[in-house]
Short mmCIF file of C-alpha atoms in Angstrom, two decimals:
data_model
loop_
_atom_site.label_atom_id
_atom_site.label_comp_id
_atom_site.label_asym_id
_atom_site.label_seq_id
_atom_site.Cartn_x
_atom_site.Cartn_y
_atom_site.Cartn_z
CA UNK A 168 -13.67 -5.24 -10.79
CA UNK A 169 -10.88 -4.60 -8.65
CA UNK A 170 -11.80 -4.74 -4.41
CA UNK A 171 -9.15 -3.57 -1.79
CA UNK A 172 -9.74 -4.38 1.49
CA UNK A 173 -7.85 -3.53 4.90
CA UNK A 174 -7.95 -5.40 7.93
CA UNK A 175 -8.44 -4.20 10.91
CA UNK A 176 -11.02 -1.58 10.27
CA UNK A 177 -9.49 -0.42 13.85
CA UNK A 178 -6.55 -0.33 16.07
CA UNK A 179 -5.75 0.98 18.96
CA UNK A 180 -2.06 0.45 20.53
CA UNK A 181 0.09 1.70 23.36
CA UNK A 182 3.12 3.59 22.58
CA UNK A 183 5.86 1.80 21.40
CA UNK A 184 4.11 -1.43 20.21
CA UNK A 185 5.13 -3.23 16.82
CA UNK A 186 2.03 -3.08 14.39
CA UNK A 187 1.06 -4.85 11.10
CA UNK A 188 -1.42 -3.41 8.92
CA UNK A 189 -2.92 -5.25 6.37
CA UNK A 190 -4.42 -4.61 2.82
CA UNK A 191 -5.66 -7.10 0.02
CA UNK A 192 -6.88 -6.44 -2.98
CA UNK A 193 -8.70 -9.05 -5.92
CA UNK A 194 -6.94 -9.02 -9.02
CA UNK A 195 -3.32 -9.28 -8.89
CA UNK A 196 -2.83 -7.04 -12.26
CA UNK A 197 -1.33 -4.29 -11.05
CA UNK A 198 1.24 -1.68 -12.04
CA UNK A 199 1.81 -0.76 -8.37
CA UNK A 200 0.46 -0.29 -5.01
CA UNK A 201 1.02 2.81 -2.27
CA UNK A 202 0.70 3.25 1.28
CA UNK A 203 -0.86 6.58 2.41
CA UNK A 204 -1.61 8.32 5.65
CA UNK A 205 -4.69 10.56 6.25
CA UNK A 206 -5.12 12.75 9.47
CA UNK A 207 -8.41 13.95 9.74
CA UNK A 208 -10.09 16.13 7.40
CA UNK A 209 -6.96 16.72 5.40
CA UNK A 210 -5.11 15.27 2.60
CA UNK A 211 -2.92 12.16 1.83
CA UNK A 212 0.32 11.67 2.29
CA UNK A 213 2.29 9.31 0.18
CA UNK A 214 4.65 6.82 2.75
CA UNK A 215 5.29 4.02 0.12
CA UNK A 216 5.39 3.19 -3.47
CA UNK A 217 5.87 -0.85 -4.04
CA UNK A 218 6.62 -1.23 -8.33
CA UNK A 219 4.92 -4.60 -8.89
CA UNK A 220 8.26 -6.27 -9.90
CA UNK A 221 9.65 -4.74 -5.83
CA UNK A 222 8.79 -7.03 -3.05
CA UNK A 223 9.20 -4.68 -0.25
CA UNK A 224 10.24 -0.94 0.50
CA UNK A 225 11.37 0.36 3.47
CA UNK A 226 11.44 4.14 5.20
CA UNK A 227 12.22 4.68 8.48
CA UNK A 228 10.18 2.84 10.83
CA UNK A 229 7.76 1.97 7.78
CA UNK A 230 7.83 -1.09 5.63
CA UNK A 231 5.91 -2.49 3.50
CA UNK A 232 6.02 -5.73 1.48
CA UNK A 233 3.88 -6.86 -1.47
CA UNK A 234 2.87 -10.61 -2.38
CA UNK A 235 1.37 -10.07 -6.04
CA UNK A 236 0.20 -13.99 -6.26
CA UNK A 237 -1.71 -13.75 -3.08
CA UNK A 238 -2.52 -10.59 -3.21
CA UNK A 239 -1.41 -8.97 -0.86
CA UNK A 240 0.51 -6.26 1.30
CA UNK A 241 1.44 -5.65 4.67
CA UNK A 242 2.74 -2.53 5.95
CA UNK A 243 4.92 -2.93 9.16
CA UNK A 244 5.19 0.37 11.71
CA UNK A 245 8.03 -0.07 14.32
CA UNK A 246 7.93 1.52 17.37
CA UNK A 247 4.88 3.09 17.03
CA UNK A 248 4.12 6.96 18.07
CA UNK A 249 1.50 9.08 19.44
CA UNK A 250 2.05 10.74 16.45
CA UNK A 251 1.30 7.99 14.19
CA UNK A 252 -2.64 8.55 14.78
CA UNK A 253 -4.41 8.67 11.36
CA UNK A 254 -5.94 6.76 8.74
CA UNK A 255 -3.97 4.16 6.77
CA UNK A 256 -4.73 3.50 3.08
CA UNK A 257 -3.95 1.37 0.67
CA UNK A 258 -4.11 2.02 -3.03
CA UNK A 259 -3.70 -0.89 -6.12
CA UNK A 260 -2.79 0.73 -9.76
CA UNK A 261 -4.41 -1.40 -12.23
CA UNK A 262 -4.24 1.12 -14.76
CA UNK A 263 -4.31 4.75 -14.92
CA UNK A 264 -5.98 5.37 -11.71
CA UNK A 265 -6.00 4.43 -7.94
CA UNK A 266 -8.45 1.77 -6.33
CA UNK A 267 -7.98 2.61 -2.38
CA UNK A 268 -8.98 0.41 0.16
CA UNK A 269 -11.21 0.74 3.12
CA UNK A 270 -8.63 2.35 5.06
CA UNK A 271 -7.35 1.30 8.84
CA UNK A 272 -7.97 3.63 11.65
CA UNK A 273 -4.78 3.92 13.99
CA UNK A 274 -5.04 5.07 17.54
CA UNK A 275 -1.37 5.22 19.02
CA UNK A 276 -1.94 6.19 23.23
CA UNK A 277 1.33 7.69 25.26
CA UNK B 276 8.93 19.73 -4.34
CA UNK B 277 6.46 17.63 -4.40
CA UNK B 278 3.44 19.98 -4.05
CA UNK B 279 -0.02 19.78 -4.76
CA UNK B 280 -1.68 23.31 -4.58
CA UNK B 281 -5.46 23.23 -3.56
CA UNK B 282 -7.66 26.39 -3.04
CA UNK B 283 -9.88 26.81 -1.24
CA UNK B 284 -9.34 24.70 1.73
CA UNK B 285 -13.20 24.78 2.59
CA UNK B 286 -16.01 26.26 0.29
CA UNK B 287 -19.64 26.83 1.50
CA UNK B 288 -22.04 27.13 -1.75
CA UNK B 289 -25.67 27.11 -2.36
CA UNK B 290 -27.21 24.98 -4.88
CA UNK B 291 -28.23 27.15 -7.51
CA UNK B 292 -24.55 28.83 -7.12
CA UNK B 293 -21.70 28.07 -9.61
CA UNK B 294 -17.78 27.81 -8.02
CA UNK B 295 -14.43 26.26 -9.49
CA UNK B 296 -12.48 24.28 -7.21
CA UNK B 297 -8.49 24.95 -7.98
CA UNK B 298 -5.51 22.40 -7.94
CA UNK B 299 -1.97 23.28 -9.09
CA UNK B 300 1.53 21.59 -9.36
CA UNK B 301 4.91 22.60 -10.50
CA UNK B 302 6.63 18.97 -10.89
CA UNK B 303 5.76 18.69 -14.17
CA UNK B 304 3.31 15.83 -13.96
CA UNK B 305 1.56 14.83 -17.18
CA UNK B 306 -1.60 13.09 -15.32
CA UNK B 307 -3.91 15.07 -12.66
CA UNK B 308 -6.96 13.66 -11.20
CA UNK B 309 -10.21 14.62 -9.45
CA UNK B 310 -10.90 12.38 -6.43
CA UNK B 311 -14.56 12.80 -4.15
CA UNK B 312 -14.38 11.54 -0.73
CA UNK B 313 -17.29 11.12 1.40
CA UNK B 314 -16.85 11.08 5.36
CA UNK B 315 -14.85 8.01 6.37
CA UNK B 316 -15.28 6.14 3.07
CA UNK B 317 -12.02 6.19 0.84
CA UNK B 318 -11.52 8.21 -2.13
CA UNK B 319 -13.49 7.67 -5.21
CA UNK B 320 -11.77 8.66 -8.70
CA UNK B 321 -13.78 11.41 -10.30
CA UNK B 322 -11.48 12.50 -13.41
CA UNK B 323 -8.20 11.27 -14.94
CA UNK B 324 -6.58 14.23 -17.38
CA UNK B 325 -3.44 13.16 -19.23
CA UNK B 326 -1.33 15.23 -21.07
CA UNK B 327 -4.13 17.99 -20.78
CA UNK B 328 -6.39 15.76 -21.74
CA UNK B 329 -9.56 14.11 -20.26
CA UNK B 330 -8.58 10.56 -20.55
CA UNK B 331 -11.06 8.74 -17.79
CA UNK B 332 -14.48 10.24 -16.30
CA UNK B 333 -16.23 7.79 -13.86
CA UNK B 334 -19.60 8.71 -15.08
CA UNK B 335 -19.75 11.66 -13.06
CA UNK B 336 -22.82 14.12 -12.95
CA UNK B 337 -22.48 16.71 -15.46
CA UNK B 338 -22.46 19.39 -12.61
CA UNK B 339 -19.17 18.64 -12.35
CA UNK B 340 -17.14 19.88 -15.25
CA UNK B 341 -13.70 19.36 -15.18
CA UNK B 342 -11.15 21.43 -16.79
CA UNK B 343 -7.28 21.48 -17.61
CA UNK B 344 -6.10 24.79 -18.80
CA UNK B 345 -2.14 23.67 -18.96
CA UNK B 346 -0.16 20.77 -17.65
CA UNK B 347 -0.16 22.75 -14.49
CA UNK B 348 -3.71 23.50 -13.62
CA UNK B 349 -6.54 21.88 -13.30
CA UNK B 350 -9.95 22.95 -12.13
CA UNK B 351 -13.59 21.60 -10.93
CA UNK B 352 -16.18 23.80 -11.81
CA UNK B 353 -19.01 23.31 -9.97
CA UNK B 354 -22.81 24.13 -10.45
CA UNK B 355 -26.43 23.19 -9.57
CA UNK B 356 -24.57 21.15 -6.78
CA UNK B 357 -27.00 18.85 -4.39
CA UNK B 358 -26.25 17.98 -0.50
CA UNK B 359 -25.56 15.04 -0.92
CA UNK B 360 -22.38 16.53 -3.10
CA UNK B 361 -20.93 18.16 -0.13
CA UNK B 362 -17.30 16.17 0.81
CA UNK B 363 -13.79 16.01 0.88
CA UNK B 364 -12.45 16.86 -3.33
CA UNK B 365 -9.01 15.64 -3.81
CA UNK B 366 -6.55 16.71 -6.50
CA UNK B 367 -3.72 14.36 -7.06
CA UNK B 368 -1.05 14.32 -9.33
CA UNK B 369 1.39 11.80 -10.89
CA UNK B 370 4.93 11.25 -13.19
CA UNK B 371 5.65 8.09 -13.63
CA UNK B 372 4.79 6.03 -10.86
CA UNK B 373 3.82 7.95 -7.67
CA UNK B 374 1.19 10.28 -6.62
CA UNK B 375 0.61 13.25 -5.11
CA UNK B 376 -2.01 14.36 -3.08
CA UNK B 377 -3.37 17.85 -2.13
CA UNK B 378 -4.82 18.84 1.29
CA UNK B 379 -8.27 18.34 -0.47
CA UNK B 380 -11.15 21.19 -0.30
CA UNK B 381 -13.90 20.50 2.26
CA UNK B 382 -17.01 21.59 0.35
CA UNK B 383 -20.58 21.73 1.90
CA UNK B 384 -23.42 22.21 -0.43
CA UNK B 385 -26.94 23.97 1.67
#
């Protein structure tokens, strides 16, 4: 059975600090993986879609590698932003559906 | 676009009540899916429809019926609910590779 874990649980930055999130996951058969961000008590919103033959993907200030053999990703926010607050997910394809991980709460102060 | 349609937003409903949840997009998907998501856990998959049909169901309580009318719609129709039902319902859908996420309907069961 497939297990995705993030690390930190937590995080809480000053503005304009570099941050690393990280996400692992147990089986590296996978079709894909995706980074999503959740504010509260809303939806998700896709930020990045890594193919498992891709080894990164960048947009903007996001990007995010993946390392299939070890699995694992890391999802790299420069510059962070007050408005960068929310929940960060990760999300492993194995097949047909999504196995999200436990999610990183991000707490970006001005 | 890339537009996931949920209605409503937030639903209030007794237990011996029956309501349909609605999700709708227009970018021609071919897969939809039913996700549950309890209060700072991640998303759990419900309900995988492909091609208009019901493909995976996570051996979810039959008071949750799932329906795909066209391979624009899909619905949750909901009935004899229990508390411990109440959460965030997430309608996703997905070509290809990525997916798409509604803004979820926050349903409380009393």
């Amino acid at each position: 059975k497939q297990e995705v874990t993030q690390i930190p649980a937590a995080l809480s930055v000053p503005e304009g600090e570099n941050l690393v999130l990280n996400c692992s996951f147990t089986d590296s058969a996978i079709y894909n993986l995706q980074w999503f961000r959740q504010d509260p008590g809303k939806g998700l919103t896709s930020l990045l879609l890594i193919q498992s033959s891709q080894r990164e993907q960048t947009s903007g200030r996001l990007n995010a590698s993946l390392d299939k053999s070890s699995g694992r990703s890391t999802l790299y926010i420069a510059a962070s932003q007050p408005g960068d607050s929310a929940t960060y997910l990760c999300a492993v394809k194995p097949f047909q559906k999504l196995v999200f991980g436990t999610g990183t709460r991000l707490l970006v102060s001005p | 676009d890339t537009e996931v349609t949920q209605t409503p937003k937030h639903l209030v409903m007794g237990m011996t009540n029956k309501k349909s949840l609605k999700c709708e997009q227009h970018m021609g998907h071919r897969a939809m899916y039913w996700y549950k998501q309890k209060a700072k856990k991640p998303p759990e998959l419900m309900f995988v429809y492909s091609y208009e049909k019901l493909s995976i169901n996570e051996s979810v309580p039959s008071r949750f019926s799932p329906e795909c009318p066209n391979s624009s719609l899909l619905n949750l129709h909901l009935h004899a609910l229990q508390p411990e039902d109440s959460a965030l319902y997430l309608c996703a859908s997905e070509q290809g590779e990525e997916a798409f996420f509604g803004q979820g309907t926050r349903l409380t069961v009393v």
